Amino acid sequence: MKLFWKEHIPLLLFYILQMALVPLLYWLTGEGRPFAIVFYGILLSTSILAVYLGYRYLSQRTLYKQLNSPPALEGEALQPMGETPLAEAVYKLFGHYDRHYQEEGHRERSRMDQHIVFINRWVHQMKTPLSVIQLMVQELEDTAADSVREELERLRKGLEMVIYTSRLERFEQDFMIKPTALQLVVNQTLAENRQLFIRKGITPKIQLEGDWKVSTDPKWLQFMINQILINAANYTADTGKNVFIRAYEQEASTVLEIRDQGIGIVKEDLKRVFNPYFTGERGRQYHESTGMGLYLVREVCDRLGHKVELDSEPGVGTVVRLIFGKDGPLRS
Amino acid sequence: MYTILIVEDDTKLSGLLHSYIRKYGFDAKEVESFDDVMESFKKTKPHLVLLDVNLPKYDGFYWCRQIRTYSLCPILFISAREHQMDQVMALENGADDYITKPFHYEVVMAKIRSHLRRVYGEYSLGHEEKKTEAGTLVLYPERLLVTYGKTGAELTQKEAILLEALMAKEGRVVSRNQLLDLMWADHHFIDDNTLNVYVSRVRKKLKELGTQMAVETIRGAGYRLSSEAGDSI
C-alpha cells in the first residue's frame, strides 16, 4: 500500500495542479461561477480518480505485495503478479533472471558434482599404489621400513580425510541412524590408530562398561572419534601419558568424553578450534595436523543432530565431549 | 592343493598377492586378459576368487554375476571403495566377502582360509587347525594351548598372542612395539608395564612346561625366544 501511494504521488500532484488550473482559468476570464459548482466538479473528478486508483491498486495488488516483501527464495516458483501490462512485464523480467540463475545454479552444481566424483575416483585410484607399497614393506624389518609404514599411515589418513570431506557435501544420501555400541566403535578406532599411539607411548584408559548405545551413524561416529583421537595423540608431547575415554548420562543425553593429557589449548584459541584449517601454534610447528579434524567433527555433529563441546587448559590437557540425544538425534 | 584366481588389473598388486598366497601353500593364478575373465575362470577352475571392483571393460560386479551363473565358489572382493553402498552391491551381486584397500596380508589370508574352510569343510585345508611350532614347542592359538612333548599348559588369550609372535620369530628379536601392536590389534590396549607382566607370565608357563626355551630380554630392542636359557631379567 505504501509503495502504491509513493508510486502515485506524482499523479496526485499533477491532478491537484489540474484541479486548481480549471477554476483559475475561469476566474481569469472573469466568468464567475458559484463556488459550490466548482467544488462539485472537483469532487466528481476526485471520485473518478479514486475509482481509477482503487482499480489500479486492486489489479496490481500482487505486484506491489511481491515488490514489497520478496517471497522466500528457497524452492518457490515464481508467482504471476497480475494481468496489467506492467505486472506482466515485471513478471517476464523476473522470469528471465530466474531462469538465468537457475541455469547457473545447475551448472555450478553439476560442476561441483563432477569435482566430487573426480576427487573420489582419484582417492580410490591412489589406494592401489598405497596397497602395493604397504604389501612390499610389510615383510621388511628395519627402521627404514618402520618409517615408511609411518608415512603410509599418514597418507592413508590424509586420503580418508579427503573422502570424508567430499562426502560431507552429499551428506543427505550418506547416513543411516541406528543404535550403535560405543565400546565397539571406540575399540575399532583405537585399534586402527594403534601405530600412532604406541609410537607416542600413549595408553588409552577406557571406561565404557555396560551397554552404552547411542543412535547415530556408526561410520560417521567412527570418523569423528578418529579425528579426536588423532588430535589427542598429535598434541601430546611426552610419552607415558594417557587418553581417558568414558561415557556417562547427562540430562537425558549420553555423553562420550575423550580427555587427553596433551599440551592443551590457550584461552584465546578456544573459540577458533572448530574453524577449518586452524592448527594452533603446535600444529604449525609439527605439520601434524591439517586443522580440519575438529571442523569436520562439528559439521558432522550438526548434520546428525549431536552436539560437540571442548574444554582445555594449557599444560593439563583437552576434553572433547560428543553429546547424543536420548531417543535418536536431537533433531530429525 | 587349492587354486585361487586373482582378478586384479594392477599387475604389481596382483603379483604380490600371487607370491604371498603361494607362500602359504595355495596355488594362485592371475587373470591375464580382462576381456574375458570367465575364460580364465573355466580354465583354472579355482576354489576361490579374489576380485577387484574396478577393472577395465566390465567391473567386478559384472564378473561376479557371471561367475555366479556358473559356480558357487567363494568370491572375495578387493576394492578401494569402503562405501557401504558398494559393499551392499558386492554382496547382492553374489560375493561372499569384502576386503578394502589398503590391506594387510594377514587379513587377506585369514579371509581366504575362513571361506575355504566354510565351503570345503573344516579339515580341508590339509591341517586340522592353526598351529605354530618352535623347536619342540607347539602352540595351538585357537585352543589357547601350548605343548612341550607330553605336557601342556593353558594360556590366556593375551599370553597366546605374545607367545605366538615370539615363536614365529624364534631366535630373532621381537620389538616391544610389535608386541604392543599385536595386543592392540586384538583390542587389549595395554601399556609397557602391563606388557612386562604378560611376558613374565609367559616365562613362568614355559618354565612349568620344563622346556629349555626361554624368553630373553634384549635391552633397548625387545624380546627373543631362545632355545638356550639366556640371562633373563
XYZ file of C-alpha atoms in Angstrom:
565
model
C 0.000 0.000 0.000
C 2.784 2.373 0.937
C 4.594 1.636 -2.267
C 1.406 2.221 -4.188
C 0.960 5.689 -2.725
C 4.617 6.548 -3.232
C 4.274 5.450 -6.797
C 1.237 7.697 -7.371
C 2.443 10.858 -5.651
C 3.376 12.500 -8.992
C -0.037 11.637 -10.395
C -1.758 13.143 -7.356
C 0.343 16.297 -7.516
C -0.397 16.599 -11.209
C -4.105 16.096 -10.520
C -4.207 18.751 -7.781
C -2.479 21.140 -10.148
C -5.055 20.369 -12.808
C -7.923 20.793 -10.340
C -6.576 24.201 -9.452
C -5.948 25.145 -13.084
C -9.525 24.952 -14.367
C -11.135 27.252 -11.747
C -8.151 29.562 -12.155
C -8.799 29.753 -15.878
C -12.496 30.553 -15.305
C -11.553 33.128 -12.734
C -9.047 34.800 -15.078
C -11.588 35.082 -17.904
C -13.949 36.721 -15.437
C -16.670 34.126 -15.740
C -17.709 33.923 -12.136
C -19.086 30.518 -11.199
C -20.697 29.764 -7.882
C -18.205 28.075 -5.586
C -20.489 25.110 -4.989
C -20.442 24.153 -8.668
C -16.690 24.347 -8.790
C -16.404 22.285 -5.641
C -18.903 19.780 -7.043
C -16.818 19.417 -10.191
C -13.724 18.840 -8.172
C -15.497 16.269 -6.013
C -16.820 14.452 -9.084
C -13.452 14.126 -10.783
C -11.786 13.248 -7.499
C -14.145 10.334 -7.055
C -13.428 9.216 -10.628
C -9.754 9.393 -9.765
C -10.396 7.411 -6.591
C -12.187 4.741 -8.565
C -9.306 4.640 -11.012
C -6.734 4.374 -8.229
C -8.785 1.699 -6.490
C -8.971 -0.307 -9.673
C -5.278 0.214 -10.301
C -4.399 -0.902 -6.821
C -6.570 -3.974 -6.921
C -5.352 -5.062 -10.337
C -1.691 -4.702 -9.330
C -2.049 -5.671 -5.716
C 0.022 -8.864 -6.122
C 2.749 -6.973 -7.917
C 3.015 -4.429 -5.095
C 2.884 -7.106 -2.464
C 5.689 -9.063 -4.096
C 7.790 -5.994 -4.707
C 7.439 -5.006 -1.074
C 8.136 -8.342 0.556
C 10.084 -10.719 -1.691
C 8.864 -14.292 -1.328
C 11.169 -16.840 0.285
C 13.697 -17.819 -2.369
C 14.005 -21.433 -1.351
C 12.364 -23.706 -3.857
C 9.445 -21.421 -4.600
C 8.392 -21.000 -8.181
C 7.774 -17.507 -9.481
C 4.134 -16.415 -8.909
C 2.224 -14.432 -11.562
C 1.741 -10.837 -10.475
C -1.459 -9.813 -12.151
C -2.909 -9.044 -15.554
C -1.789 -5.465 -16.158
C 0.894 -4.806 -18.787
C 3.289 -3.528 -16.128
C 2.767 -6.583 -13.923
C 3.266 -8.883 -16.878
C 6.389 -7.079 -17.970
C 7.870 -7.282 -14.459
C 6.899 -10.938 -14.297
C 8.679 -11.572 -17.550
C 11.784 -9.762 -16.420
C 11.880 -11.693 -13.176
C 11.302 -14.886 -15.065
C 14.261 -14.087 -17.255
C 16.552 -13.545 -14.268
C 15.102 -16.542 -12.528
C 15.875 -18.844 -15.438
C 19.321 -17.395 -15.758
C 20.196 -18.043 -12.134
C 18.546 -21.441 -12.129
C 20.725 -22.438 -15.038
C 23.775 -21.014 -13.380
C 22.928 -22.918 -10.215
C 22.533 -26.119 -12.181
C 25.828 -25.600 -13.960
C 27.548 -24.869 -10.684
C 26.014 -27.912 -9.031
C 26.955 -30.252 -11.825
C 30.480 -28.827 -11.776
C 30.625 -29.497 -8.055
C 29.237 -32.989 -8.580
C 31.832 -33.714 -11.211
C 34.533 -32.414 -8.945
C 33.382 -34.653 -6.099
C 33.241 -37.639 -8.429
C 36.720 -36.823 -9.663
C 38.125 -36.476 -6.147
C 36.546 -39.740 -5.069
C 37.849 -41.592 -8.076
C 41.268 -40.133 -7.621
C 41.432 -41.111 -3.970
C 40.362 -44.646 -4.829
C 42.990 -44.840 -7.537
C 45.636 -43.737 -5.055
C 44.708 -46.609 -2.787
C 46.108 -49.212 -5.167
C 49.687 -47.890 -5.097
C 49.251 -47.468 -1.360
C 48.313 -51.137 -1.066
C 51.276 -52.151 -3.180
C 53.731 -50.175 -1.046
C 52.144 -51.471 2.121
C 52.447 -55.085 0.998
C 56.031 -54.534 -0.109
C 57.209 -53.141 3.217
C 55.108 -55.431 5.337
C 57.720 -58.177 5.282
C 60.669 -55.885 5.917
C 62.035 -55.342 9.380
C 64.265 -52.392 9.810
C 63.922 -48.824 10.930
C 63.584 -47.547 7.375
C 60.601 -49.810 6.783
C 59.092 -48.627 10.056
C 59.442 -45.087 8.900
C 57.866 -45.895 5.530
C 54.983 -47.576 7.331
C 54.510 -44.493 9.451
C 54.321 -42.279 6.374
C 51.935 -44.731 4.706
C 49.690 -44.440 7.707
C 49.731 -40.683 7.273
C 48.926 -40.938 3.601
C 46.049 -43.262 4.338
C 44.665 -40.897 6.953
C 45.044 -37.984 4.577
C 43.148 -39.789 1.832
C 40.441 -40.738 4.280
C 40.095 -37.121 5.279
C 39.660 -36.118 1.623
C 36.986 -38.751 1.083
C 35.023 -37.789 4.148
C 35.291 -34.083 3.436
C 33.813 -34.559 -0.013
C 31.193 -36.921 1.392
C 30.071 -34.140 3.681
C 28.776 -32.338 0.585
C 26.469 -35.228 -0.123
C 25.621 -35.989 3.457
C 21.863 -36.398 2.996
C 22.299 -39.594 0.968
C 25.107 -40.909 3.070
C 23.994 -41.736 6.553
C 21.901 -44.282 8.407
C 20.965 -43.749 12.020
C 20.907 -46.906 14.107
C 21.649 -47.941 17.680
C 25.426 -48.089 17.875
C 27.551 -49.596 20.645
C 30.094 -47.011 21.757
C 32.575 -49.562 23.074
C 32.801 -51.349 19.755
C 33.366 -48.187 17.727
C 35.903 -46.818 20.221
C 37.833 -50.107 20.249
C 37.900 -50.313 16.482
C 39.070 -46.744 16.131
C 41.826 -47.236 18.693
C 42.942 -50.455 17.022
C 43.140 -48.620 13.707
C 45.261 -45.852 15.170
C 47.380 -48.124 17.341
C 50.617 -47.388 15.494
C 50.351 -43.688 16.236
C 49.533 -44.241 19.921
C 52.175 -46.898 20.523
C 54.817 -44.807 18.817
C 53.908 -41.863 21.014
C 53.689 -44.024 24.121
C 50.127 -43.009 24.898
C 47.846 -45.565 26.534
C 44.072 -45.301 26.346
C 42.117 -45.860 29.547
C 38.603 -46.865 28.615
C 35.610 -46.747 30.940
C 32.723 -47.915 28.823
C 31.451 -50.734 30.994
C 27.869 -51.615 30.489
C 25.963 -51.358 27.323
C 26.384 -47.801 26.071
C 24.359 -47.451 22.909
C 23.600 -44.238 21.059
C 21.514 -43.504 17.987
C 23.897 -42.401 15.293
C 25.578 -43.407 12.058
C 28.414 -45.789 13.029
C 30.606 -44.818 10.095
C 30.450 -41.101 10.850
C 30.808 -41.714 14.569
C 33.976 -43.671 13.909
C 35.210 -40.864 11.696
C 34.629 -38.309 14.460
C 36.266 -40.380 17.195
C 39.128 -40.943 14.780
C 39.690 -37.208 14.344
C 39.501 -36.538 18.086
C 41.927 -39.364 18.906
C 44.411 -38.303 16.237
C 44.351 -34.794 17.683
C 44.807 -36.175 21.194
C 47.871 -38.140 20.072
C 49.355 -35.388 17.947
C 49.056 -32.763 20.649
C 50.545 -34.867 23.429
C 54.256 -34.228 23.727
C 55.618 -36.673 26.317
C 55.428 -40.429 26.472
C 53.723 -42.282 29.315
C 50.575 -40.189 29.097
C 47.010 -41.447 28.827
C 43.871 -40.738 26.898
C 40.755 -41.272 29.002
C 37.597 -42.352 27.237
C 34.352 -42.661 29.163
C 30.615 -42.394 28.722
C 28.029 -41.024 31.122
C 24.427 -39.863 31.331
C 23.596 -36.191 31.448
C 20.069 -34.773 31.386
C 18.509 -37.282 29.031
C 21.617 -37.383 26.840
C 24.526 -39.762 26.564
C 27.947 -38.152 26.589
C 31.112 -39.672 25.185
C 34.086 -37.914 26.718
C 37.629 -38.108 25.374
C 40.193 -36.462 27.631
C 43.882 -36.201 26.797
C 46.887 -35.082 28.832
C 48.329 -33.080 25.995
C 49.627 -29.562 25.718
C 46.143 -28.069 25.791
C 44.810 -25.010 24.021
C 45.352 -21.416 25.132
C 42.253 -19.423 26.009
C 42.338 -17.110 23.011
C 42.430 -20.088 20.631
C 39.491 -21.938 22.192
C 36.959 -20.117 20.046
C 38.835 -20.924 16.890
C 39.499 -24.648 17.245
C 36.395 -25.524 15.238
C 37.398 -23.271 12.356
C 38.597 -25.003 9.212
C 42.379 -25.060 8.781
C 43.007 -23.948 12.350
C 46.058 -25.717 13.716
C 47.322 -23.561 16.540
C 50.987 -22.989 17.207
C 51.944 -26.613 17.716
C 50.165 -27.869 14.633
C 52.153 -25.442 12.568
C 55.373 -26.405 14.330
C 54.992 -30.093 13.673
C 52.962 -30.154 10.463
C 51.000 -32.825 12.210
C 47.508 -31.706 11.529
C 45.504 -30.200 8.736
C 43.371 -28.296 11.173
C 40.320 -29.831 9.548
C 39.625 -32.524 12.141
C 37.543 -30.627 14.679
C 35.856 -28.577 11.982
C 34.671 -31.777 10.329
C 33.611 -33.199 13.691
C 31.400 -30.192 14.282
C 29.982 -30.298 10.766
C 29.085 -33.980 11.152
C 27.585 -33.339 14.599
C 25.433 -30.546 13.185
C 24.160 -32.792 10.460
C 23.485 -35.775 12.693
C 21.934 -33.612 15.394
C 24.577 -34.316 18.022
C 26.490 -31.715 19.973
C 30.203 -31.321 20.491
C 31.911 -29.454 23.335
C 35.543 -28.732 24.011
C 37.317 -27.593 27.177
C 41.011 -27.191 27.579
C 43.660 -25.981 29.960
C 47.183 -25.345 28.677
C 49.633 -27.831 30.135
C 46.861 -30.032 31.564
C 45.030 -31.326 28.532
C 41.923 -31.111 26.421
C 38.470 -32.625 26.844
C 36.176 -33.226 23.890
C 32.591 -34.330 24.515
C 30.195 -35.751 21.977
C 26.624 -35.419 23.209
C 23.961 -37.732 21.807
C 20.236 -37.227 22.238
C 18.437 -39.944 24.172
C 15.940 -41.008 21.561
C 17.813 -40.546 18.386
C 19.242 -37.337 17.011
C 18.391 -34.088 18.753
C 16.606 -33.024 15.595
C 15.356 -35.068 12.711
C 46.041 -78.131 -3.442
C 43.661 -75.209 -3.603
C 43.744 -72.820 -6.506
C 42.946 -69.162 -6.060
C 42.194 -66.935 -9.044
C 43.359 -63.340 -8.689
C 41.399 -60.835 -10.771
C 43.242 -57.553 -10.214
C 44.311 -55.243 -13.017
C 47.222 -53.699 -11.150
C 49.980 -56.121 -12.119
C 52.192 -55.320 -9.147
C 49.457 -55.832 -6.606
C 48.358 -58.963 -8.403
C 51.921 -60.288 -8.371
C 52.432 -59.532 -4.680
C 49.227 -61.329 -3.753
C 50.221 -64.188 -6.019
C 53.606 -64.789 -4.405
C 52.207 -64.367 -0.924
C 49.392 -66.850 -1.438
C 51.887 -69.339 -2.836
C 53.996 -68.963 0.277
C 51.043 -70.208 2.264
C 50.820 -73.376 0.250
C 47.989 -72.483 -2.104
C 48.181 -72.348 -5.842
C 47.419 -68.965 -7.377
C 46.651 -67.839 -10.909
C 46.432 -64.298 -12.207
C 43.975 -63.312 -14.882
C 45.852 -62.075 -17.925
C 43.077 -60.815 -20.140
C 40.235 -58.773 -18.729
C 38.199 -59.143 -21.904
C 37.010 -62.492 -20.756
C 37.530 -63.283 -17.126
C 35.128 -66.200 -17.466
C 37.533 -67.869 -19.868
C 40.275 -67.858 -17.229
C 37.806 -68.980 -14.609
C 36.713 -72.005 -16.599
C 40.311 -72.853 -17.427
C 41.714 -72.619 -13.871
C 38.628 -73.955 -12.042
C 39.667 -72.080 -8.887
C 38.390 -72.879 -5.413
C 38.193 -69.206 -4.554
C 38.299 -65.906 -6.460
C 39.828 -62.603 -5.368
C 38.064 -59.985 -7.454
C 38.836 -56.283 -7.809
C 35.851 -53.987 -8.324
C 37.464 -51.529 -10.722
C 38.515 -53.442 -13.801
C 38.945 -52.419 -17.418
C 35.966 -53.221 -19.682
C 33.477 -54.574 -17.156
C 33.559 -54.020 -13.415
C 33.947 -56.694 -10.782
C 30.220 -56.767 -10.049
C 29.584 -57.891 -13.622
C 32.141 -60.696 -13.487
C 30.848 -61.705 -10.089
C 27.380 -62.228 -11.573
C 28.884 -64.133 -14.498
C 30.820 -66.455 -12.204
C 27.740 -66.970 -10.051
C 25.748 -68.289 -13.005
C 28.396 -70.962 -13.342
C 29.833 -71.731 -9.909
C 29.245 -71.295 -6.194
C 32.895 -70.938 -5.199
C 33.711 -68.207 -2.641
C 34.275 -64.770 -4.184
C 36.083 -62.092 -2.190
C 36.023 -58.541 -3.436
C 39.125 -56.396 -3.150
C 38.286 -52.764 -3.515
C 39.381 -49.271 -2.677
C 35.823 -48.227 -2.039
C 34.676 -48.563 1.516
C 31.306 -47.064 0.806
C 28.552 -49.097 2.409
C 26.562 -48.996 -0.802
C 29.409 -50.695 -2.668
C 29.624 -53.392 -0.061
C 25.913 -53.963 -0.325
C 26.236 -54.100 -4.128
C 29.060 -56.610 -3.832
C 27.104 -58.892 -1.569
C 23.967 -58.532 -3.676
C 25.916 -59.478 -6.765
C 26.818 -62.762 -5.153
C 30.112 -62.061 -3.402
C 30.879 -63.686 -0.062
C 33.090 -61.072 1.484
C 34.778 -57.750 1.020
C 38.333 -56.534 1.673
C 39.136 -52.832 1.424
C 42.407 -51.374 0.220
C 44.931 -50.764 1.584
C 45.002 -54.134 3.325
C 47.407 -56.358 5.192
C 48.385 -59.798 4.011
C 47.101 -61.339 7.222
C 43.614 -60.033 6.592
C 43.512 -61.425 3.066
C 44.938 -64.741 4.183
C 42.585 -65.069 7.150
C 39.569 -64.408 4.946
C 40.755 -66.833 2.276
C 41.225 -69.526 4.899
C 37.918 -68.999 6.601
C 35.987 -69.090 3.324
C 37.789 -72.190 2.089
C 37.060 -73.838 5.418
C 33.417 -72.844 5.255
C 32.893 -74.185 1.755
C 35.201 -77.177 1.579
C 34.895 -78.340 5.164
C 36.736 -77.882 8.421
C 39.558 -80.296 7.659
C 40.006 -79.498 4.044
C 42.906 -77.123 4.492
C 45.290 -80.027 4.918
C 45.655 -79.457 8.638
C 43.148 -79.585 11.453
C 43.874 -76.262 12.994
C 46.321 -73.441 13.033
C 49.475 -74.235 14.961
C 52.828 -72.570 15.452
C 55.940 -74.583 16.133
C 59.308 -73.590 17.521
C 61.689 -76.419 18.220
C 59.656 -78.928 20.229
C 57.244 -76.311 21.433
C 53.829 -76.331 19.741
C 51.198 -73.637 20.164
C 47.554 -74.079 19.233
C 46.305 -70.497 19.311
C 42.671 -71.410 18.623
C 42.589 -73.679 21.667
C 44.856 -71.423 23.774
C 47.142 -74.360 24.443
C 50.907 -74.784 24.335
C 52.520 -78.194 24.443
C 56.048 -79.435 25.020
C 56.386 -83.129 24.422
C 53.678 -84.716 26.544
C 52.997 -81.785 28.830
C 50.746 -78.890 28.035
C 49.795 -75.569 29.544
C 46.711 -73.443 29.139
C 47.185 -69.843 28.146
C 45.063 -66.745 28.296
C 44.282 -65.064 25.016
C 46.818 -62.320 25.654
C 49.572 -64.789 26.575
C 48.818 -66.754 23.403
C 49.216 -63.650 21.238
C 52.599 -62.907 22.814
C 53.890 -66.454 22.628
C 52.759 -66.855 19.027
C 54.664 -63.745 17.996
C 57.806 -64.884 19.807
C 57.618 -68.423 18.419
C 57.027 -67.240 14.879
C 60.315 -65.365 15.021
C 62.222 -67.859 17.128
C 65.810 -66.790 17.693
C 65.117 -63.266 16.424
C 64.178 -60.161 18.350
C 60.564 -59.022 18.505
C 60.371 -55.386 19.483
C 58.150 -54.191 22.306
C 56.232 -52.040 19.863
C 55.487 -55.025 17.654
C 54.136 -56.919 20.644
C 52.054 -53.944 21.728
C 50.814 -53.633 18.163
C 49.574 -57.221 18.161
C 47.889 -56.796 21.536
C 46.198 -53.573 20.486
C 45.016 -55.113 17.226
C 43.090 -57.520 19.441
C 41.630 -54.627 21.449
C 43.853 -55.098 24.502
C 45.106 -51.561 24.906
C 47.930 -52.231 27.345
C 50.929 -50.110 28.244
C 54.586 -51.037 28.664
C 54.274 -52.102 32.298
C 51.360 -54.418 31.604
C 53.327 -55.921 28.720
C 56.109 -56.763 31.204
C 53.578 -58.550 33.388
C 52.322 -60.678 30.496
C 55.843 -61.516 29.361
C 56.762 -62.721 32.841
C 53.607 -64.872 32.933
C 54.582 -66.439 29.602
C 58.056 -67.092 31.034
C 56.537 -68.798 34.034
C 54.397 -71.061 31.867
C 57.361 -72.051 29.712
C 59.270 -72.906 32.891
C 56.383 -75.043 34.137
C 56.462 -76.985 30.890
C 60.079 -77.789 31.564
C 61.310 -76.581 28.191
C 64.804 -75.227 27.699
C 63.371 -72.371 25.704
C 63.199 -69.033 27.416
C 62.111 -65.513 26.642
C 65.156 -63.254 26.792
C 65.014 -59.543 27.307
C 67.191 -57.704 24.823
C 67.835 -54.260 26.253
C 66.628 -51.449 24.057
C 65.318 -53.841 21.421
C 62.677 -56.163 22.778
C 62.311 -59.860 23.487
C 63.646 -63.023 21.929
C 62.674 -66.643 22.272
C 65.859 -68.638 22.530
C 66.424 -72.357 22.712
C 69.116 -71.857 25.368
C 68.114 -70.269 28.643
C 69.540 -66.783 28.393
C 70.164 -64.220 31.038
C 66.556 -63.390 31.592
C 65.790 -60.388 33.730
